[in-house]
PDB file of C-alpha atoms in Angstrom:
ATOM      1  CA  MET J  50     -23.868 121.477 -41.596  1.00 54.00           C
ATOM      2  CA  ALA J  51     -20.544 121.052 -40.073  1.00 58.00           C
ATOM      3  CA  THR J  52     -20.234 118.206 -37.678  1.00 60.00           C
ATOM      4  CA  PRO J  53     -18.431 119.009 -34.276  1.00 58.00           C
ATOM      5  CA  THR J  54     -15.099 117.454 -33.769  1.00 63.00           C
ATOM      6  CA  GLN J  55     -14.977 115.302 -30.902  1.00 61.00           C
ATOM      7  CA  GLN J  56     -12.247 116.028 -28.277  1.00 60.00           C
ATOM      8  CA  PRO J  57     -10.730 112.724 -27.082  1.00 57.00           C
ATOM      9  CA  THR J  58     -11.953 111.773 -23.654  1.00 56.00           C
ATOM     10  CA  ARG J  59      -9.620 110.783 -20.871  1.00 57.00           C
ATOM     11  CA  GLU J  60     -10.922 107.221 -21.235  1.00 56.00           C
ATOM     12  CA  THR J  61     -10.082 106.881 -25.090  1.00 52.00           C
ATOM     13  CA  ARG J  62      -6.623 108.318 -25.009  1.00 61.00           C
ATOM     14  CA  ALA J  63      -3.733 106.259 -25.622  1.00 69.00           C
ATOM     15  CA  ARG J  64      -1.897 104.604 -22.745  1.00 73.00           C
ATOM     16  CA  ARG J  65       1.488 106.049 -21.836  1.00 84.00           C
ATOM     17  CA  PRO J  66       4.522 103.796 -21.538  1.00 86.00           C
ATOM     18  CA  ARG J  67       4.692 104.880 -17.861  1.00 86.00           C
ATOM     19  CA  ASP J  68       1.094 103.258 -17.219  1.00 86.00           C
ATOM     20  CA  MET J  69       2.256 100.077 -18.848  1.00 87.00           C
ATOM     21  CA  ALA J  70       5.386  99.906 -16.457  1.00 87.00           C
ATOM     22  CA  LEU J  71       3.223 100.343 -13.609  1.00 87.00           C
ATOM     23  CA  SER J  72       0.860  97.562 -14.630  1.00 87.00           C
ATOM     24  CA  MET J  73       3.779  95.293 -15.245  1.00 89.00           C
ATOM     25  CA  LEU J  74       5.366  96.109 -11.855  1.00 87.00           C
ATOM     26  CA  VAL J  75       2.053  95.303 -10.036  1.00 89.00           C
ATOM     27  CA  LEU J  76       1.892  91.894 -11.795  1.00 89.00           C
ATOM     28  CA  LEU J  77       5.614  90.958 -11.152  1.00 90.00           C
ATOM     29  CA  VAL J  78       5.579  91.802  -7.412  1.00 89.00           C
ATOM     30  CA  PRO J  79       3.445  88.844  -6.464  1.00 88.00           C
ATOM     31  CA  VAL J  80       5.332  86.527  -8.589  1.00 89.00           C
ATOM     32  CA  PHE J  81       8.629  87.312  -7.158  1.00 87.00           C
ATOM     33  CA  LEU J  82       7.090  87.196  -3.649  1.00 88.00           C
ATOM     34  CA  ILE J  83       5.739  83.602  -4.585  1.00 87.00           C
ATOM     35  CA  VAL J  84       9.157  82.490  -5.650  1.00 84.00           C
ATOM     36  CA  ALA J  85      10.951  83.743  -2.771  1.00 84.00           C
ATOM     37  CA  PHE J  86       8.447  81.957  -0.439  1.00 82.00           C
ATOM     38  CA  TYR J  87       8.774  78.756  -2.440  1.00 78.00           C
ATOM     39  CA  ARG J  88      12.632  78.921  -1.957  1.00 76.00           C
ATOM     40  CA  TYR J  89      12.148  79.738   1.659  1.00 78.00           C
ATOM     41  CA  LEU J  90      10.314  76.666   2.148  1.00 76.00           C
ATOM     42  CA  GLY J  91      13.029  74.594   0.602  1.00 69.00           C
ATOM     43  CA  HIS J  92      11.530  73.430  -2.467  1.00 64.00           C
ATOM     44  CA  GLU J  93      14.497  73.762  -4.341  1.00 64.00           C
ATOM     45  CA  THR J  94      15.978  70.414  -3.448  1.00 67.00           C
ATOM     46  CA  PRO J  95      15.328  67.910  -6.378  1.00 66.00           C
ATOM     47  CA  PRO J  96      13.247  64.973  -5.359  1.00 74.00           C
ATOM     48  CA  THR J  97      14.850  61.548  -4.561  1.00 83.00           C
ATOM     49  CA  VAL J  98      13.582  58.242  -5.967  1.00 88.00           C
ATOM     50  CA  ASP J  99      13.524  55.042  -4.287  1.00 92.00           C
ATOM     51  CA  PRO J 100      14.984  52.601  -6.899  1.00 93.00           C
ATOM     52  CA  GLY J 101      13.627  49.474  -5.035  1.00 93.00           C
ATOM     53  CA  GLU J 102      11.036  48.697  -7.757  1.00 94.00           C
ATOM     54  CA  ALA J 103      13.519  48.890 -10.476  1.00 94.00           C
ATOM     55  CA  TYR J 104      15.979  46.651  -8.534  1.00 95.00           C
ATOM     56  CA  GLY J 105      13.186  44.121  -7.921  1.00 94.00           C
ATOM     57  CA  SER J 106      12.528  43.917 -11.638  1.00 94.00           C
ATOM     58  CA  VAL J 107      16.222  43.284 -12.364  1.00 94.00           C
ATOM     59  CA  GLN J 108      16.274  40.661  -9.826  1.00 93.00           C
ATOM     60  CA  ARG J 109      13.119  38.901 -11.211  1.00 94.00           C
ATOM     61  CA  ALA J 110      14.515  38.972 -14.729  1.00 93.00           C
ATOM     62  CA  GLY J 111      17.741  37.209 -13.399  1.00 92.00           C
ATOM     63  CA  GLN J 112      19.817  38.099 -16.464  1.00 92.00           C
ATOM     64  CA  PHE J 113      22.767  39.672 -14.567  1.00 91.00           C
ATOM     65  CA  GLU J 114      23.996  40.292 -10.973  1.00 92.00           C
ATOM     66  CA  LEU J 115      22.893  43.644  -9.831  1.00 93.00           C
ATOM     67  CA  LEU J 116      25.124  46.241  -8.671  1.00 93.00           C
ATOM     68  CA  LYS J 117      23.804  48.805  -6.248  1.00 95.00           C
ATOM     69  CA  PRO J 118      25.379  52.108  -5.200  1.00 94.00           C
ATOM     70  CA  GLU J 119      26.259  51.992  -1.594  1.00 94.00           C
ATOM     71  CA  GLY J 120      27.986  54.580   0.921  1.00 91.00           C
ATOM     72  CA  LEU J 121      27.712  57.712  -1.431  1.00 91.00           C
ATOM     73  CA  PRO J 122      28.569  60.750   0.601  1.00 89.00           C
ATOM     74  CA  PRO J 123      25.753  63.432   1.194  1.00 88.00           C
ATOM     75  CA  GLY J 124      24.604  65.444  -1.830  1.00 87.00           C
ATOM     76  CA  TRP J 125      24.079  62.603  -4.179  1.00 92.00           C
ATOM     77  CA  ARG J 126      20.439  61.892  -5.033  1.00 92.00           C
ATOM     78  CA  ILE J 127      18.740  58.992  -7.316  1.00 93.00           C
ATOM     79  CA  ALA J 128      16.650  61.146  -9.399  1.00 93.00           C
ATOM     80  CA  SER J 129      15.276  58.418 -11.648  1.00 94.00           C
ATOM     81  CA  ALA J 130      15.137  54.630 -11.704  1.00 96.00           C
ATOM     82  CA  THR J 131      13.776  52.369 -14.768  1.00 95.00           C
ATOM     83  CA  TYR J 132      14.389  48.850 -15.763  1.00 95.00           C
ATOM     84  CA  THR J 133      13.332  48.666 -19.515  1.00 93.00           C
ATOM     85  CA  ASP J 134      14.261  45.929 -22.275  1.00 92.00           C
ATOM     86  CA  GLY J 135      16.891  44.383 -19.886  1.00 93.00           C
ATOM     87  CA  VAL J 136      18.468  47.793 -19.070  1.00 95.00           C
ATOM     88  CA  LEU J 137      18.573  49.206 -15.670  1.00 96.00           C
ATOM     89  CA  ARG J 138      18.984  52.922 -15.653  1.00 96.00           C
ATOM     90  CA  LEU J 139      19.495  55.220 -12.553  1.00 96.00           C
ATOM     91  CA  GLY J 140      19.826  58.910 -12.897  1.00 95.00           C
ATOM     92  CA  PHE J 141      21.977  60.528 -10.218  1.00 94.00           C
ATOM     93  CA  ASN J 142      22.247  64.243  -9.268  1.00 91.00           C
ATOM     94  CA  ALA J 143      25.825  64.639  -7.954  1.00 88.00           C
ATOM     95  CA  PRO J 144      27.213  67.397  -5.833  1.00 84.00           C
ATOM     96  CA  ASP J 145      28.289  70.391  -7.694  1.00 80.00           C
ATOM     97  CA  ASP J 146      25.451  69.986 -10.231  1.00 79.00           C
ATOM     98  CA  GLY J 147      26.870  66.803 -11.690  1.00 84.00           C
ATOM     99  CA  ALA J 148      24.281  64.857 -13.640  1.00 91.00           C
ATOM    100  CA  LEU J 149      25.090  60.906 -14.177  1.00 93.00           C
ATOM    101  CA  GLN J 150      23.240  57.821 -15.355  1.00 95.00           C
ATOM    102  CA  LEU J 151      24.238  54.634 -14.520  1.00 96.00           C
ATOM    103  CA  ALA J 152      23.190  51.677 -16.798  1.00 96.00           C
ATOM    104  CA  GLU J 153      23.584  48.163 -16.243  1.00 96.00           C
ATOM    105  CA  SER J 154      22.529  45.282 -18.719  1.00 95.00           C
ATOM    106  CA  ALA J 155      23.201  41.715 -19.865  1.00 94.00           C
ATOM    107  CA  ASN J 156      23.733  43.335 -23.356  1.00 92.00           C
ATOM    108  CA  PRO J 157      27.326  43.404 -24.578  1.00 91.00           C
ATOM    109  CA  ALA J 158      29.335  46.610 -24.614  1.00 89.00           C
ATOM    110  CA  SER J 159      29.197  46.760 -28.285  1.00 89.00           C
ATOM    111  CA  VAL J 160      25.386  47.218 -28.175  1.00 91.00           C
ATOM    112  CA  LEU J 161      25.020  49.139 -24.960  1.00 93.00           C
ATOM    113  CA  VAL J 162      27.782  51.689 -25.371  1.00 92.00           C
ATOM    114  CA  PRO J 163      26.151  53.190 -28.768  1.00 92.00           C
ATOM    115  CA  ALA J 164      22.984  53.286 -27.026  1.00 92.00           C
ATOM    116  CA  VAL J 165      23.676  54.925 -23.915  1.00 93.00           C
ATOM    117  CA  VAL J 166      27.053  56.828 -24.655  1.00 92.00           C
ATOM    118  CA  GLY J 167      26.466  57.655 -28.433  1.00 90.00           C
ATOM    119  CA  GLN J 168      27.165  56.261 -31.856  1.00 89.00           C
ATOM    120  CA  ASP J 169      30.394  58.060 -32.102  1.00 87.00           C
ATOM    121  CA  ALA J 170      31.788  57.126 -28.768  1.00 88.00           C
ATOM    122  CA  HIS J 171      35.300  55.403 -28.794  1.00 86.00           C
ATOM    123  CA  ALA J 172      37.399  53.993 -26.142  1.00 88.00           C
ATOM    124  CA  ASP J 173      40.359  56.178 -25.270  1.00 89.00           C
ATOM    125  CA  GLY J 174      42.226  54.371 -22.277  1.00 90.00           C
ATOM    126  CA  GLU J 175      41.696  52.305 -19.110  1.00 92.00           C
ATOM    127  CA  VAL J 176      41.210  53.566 -15.457  1.00 92.00           C
ATOM    128  CA  THR J 177      41.580  51.421 -12.347  1.00 91.00           C
ATOM    129  CA  ILE J 178      39.000  51.912  -9.916  1.00 92.00           C
ATOM    130  CA  ALA J 179      38.642  50.101  -6.516  1.00 89.00           C
ATOM    131  CA  GLY J 180      40.683  47.425  -8.119  1.00 90.00           C
ATOM    132  CA  ALA J 181      38.548  46.873 -11.304  1.00 91.00           C
ATOM    133  CA  GLN J 182      39.420  48.006 -14.801  1.00 93.00           C
ATOM    134  CA  TRP J 183      37.091  50.379 -16.447  1.00 95.00           C
ATOM    135  CA  GLN J 184      37.369  51.753 -20.063  1.00 93.00           C
ATOM    136  CA  ARG J 185      37.080  55.369 -20.564  1.00 93.00           C
ATOM    137  CA  TYR J 186      35.138  56.318 -23.469  1.00 91.00           C
ATOM    138  CA  SER J 187      35.025  59.901 -25.401  1.00 85.00           C
ATOM    139  CA  GLN J 188      33.375  61.531 -28.348  1.00 83.00           C
ATOM    140  CA  GLY J 189      29.942  60.282 -27.266  1.00 84.00           C
ATOM    141  CA  ARG J 190      27.103  62.921 -26.356  1.00 84.00           C
ATOM    142  CA  PRO J 191      28.809  66.513 -26.240  1.00 86.00           C
ATOM    143  CA  GLY J 192      30.161  67.369 -22.730  1.00 85.00           C
ATOM    144  CA  GLU J 193      29.775  64.064 -21.339  1.00 89.00           C
ATOM    145  CA  ARG J 194      32.456  61.440 -19.987  1.00 89.00           C
ATOM    146  CA  ALA J 195      31.760  57.867 -19.613  1.00 93.00           C
ATOM    147  CA  ILE J 196      33.332  54.771 -18.160  1.00 94.00           C
ATOM    148  CA  VAL J 197      32.542  51.090 -18.996  1.00 95.00           C
ATOM    149  CA  GLN J 198      33.027  47.978 -17.278  1.00 94.00           C
ATOM    150  CA  THR J 199      32.158  44.411 -18.645  1.00 91.00           C
ATOM    151  CA  THR J 200      32.368  41.520 -16.382  1.00 89.00           C
ATOM    152  CA  GLY J 201      30.838  38.175 -17.205  1.00 85.00           C
ATOM    153  CA  PRO J 202      27.322  38.696 -18.456  1.00 89.00           C
ATOM    154  CA  ARG J 203      27.114  42.209 -17.328  1.00 93.00           C
ATOM    155  CA  THR J 204      28.006  45.588 -18.815  1.00 94.00           C
ATOM    156  CA  VAL J 205      27.976  48.673 -16.378  1.00 96.00           C
ATOM    157  CA  ILE J 206      28.128  52.173 -17.830  1.00 95.00           C
ATOM    158  CA  ILE J 207      28.487  55.510 -15.972  1.00 95.00           C
ATOM    159  CA  VAL J 208      28.079  58.441 -18.036  1.00 95.00           C
ATOM    160  CA  GLY J 209      27.165  62.149 -17.674  1.00 92.00           C
ATOM    161  CA  GLN J 210      28.037  65.751 -17.371  1.00 90.00           C
ATOM    162  CA  ALA J 211      30.090  65.573 -14.251  1.00 86.00           C
ATOM    163  CA  LYS J 212      33.683  65.658 -13.130  1.00 86.00           C
ATOM    164  CA  GLU J 213      35.839  62.799 -13.623  1.00 87.00           C
ATOM    165  CA  GLY J 214      36.180  62.326  -9.667  1.00 89.00           C
ATOM    166  CA  GLN J 215      32.362  61.949  -9.544  1.00 92.00           C
ATOM    167  CA  LEU J 216      32.447  59.109 -12.216  1.00 92.00           C
ATOM    168  CA  GLN J 217      34.982  57.344 -10.178  1.00 93.00           C
ATOM    169  CA  GLN J 218      33.033  57.905  -7.055  1.00 93.00           C
ATOM    170  CA  LEU J 219      29.925  56.457  -8.257  1.00 94.00           C
ATOM    171  CA  ALA J 220      32.012  53.547  -9.666  1.00 94.00           C
ATOM    172  CA  GLU J 221      33.570  52.976  -6.335  1.00 94.00           C
ATOM    173  CA  SER J 222      30.194  52.786  -4.615  1.00 94.00           C
ATOM    174  CA  LEU J 223      28.780  49.999  -6.655  1.00 94.00           C
ATOM    175  CA  LYS J 224      28.430  46.689  -4.564  1.00 92.00           C
ATOM    176  CA  PRO J 225      26.807  43.348  -5.479  1.00 89.00           C
TER     177      PRO J 225
END
């Protein structure tokens, strides 16, 4: 006896690309609306961190005189602040998408520069900023610039992917 062949029903037939595109559209519309609403509320601005606790740790340790950034123009934000193993590290978001790190320590430059700027970093000139001599470093981490100052028992390094002027602006703002 011959078995009847079954005709595919509407439910078992393969999905068409058009159906998949419509399904994706239904899923993507709410995602775009949520992102637009999030931006409208102003949640695109990176958070700002209060460095007070890290400053307190440096002062309690008493290894070096702390320099703090003061009077930076609008658009500068402190994104991170830590004091670990005798090194204060402040991360900054500068205007125009600059990203900088300020490192201060009682460690000598010969120890701190390879750790912060990179093993291959080498000095390539001096620059005077606010009456103080800073050493430029290059060949550290790719795409980054660095300036270093050693005064007494303190080494200060400013490094990051930013314009030369932003490095200098941060250095000028450092006050005891």
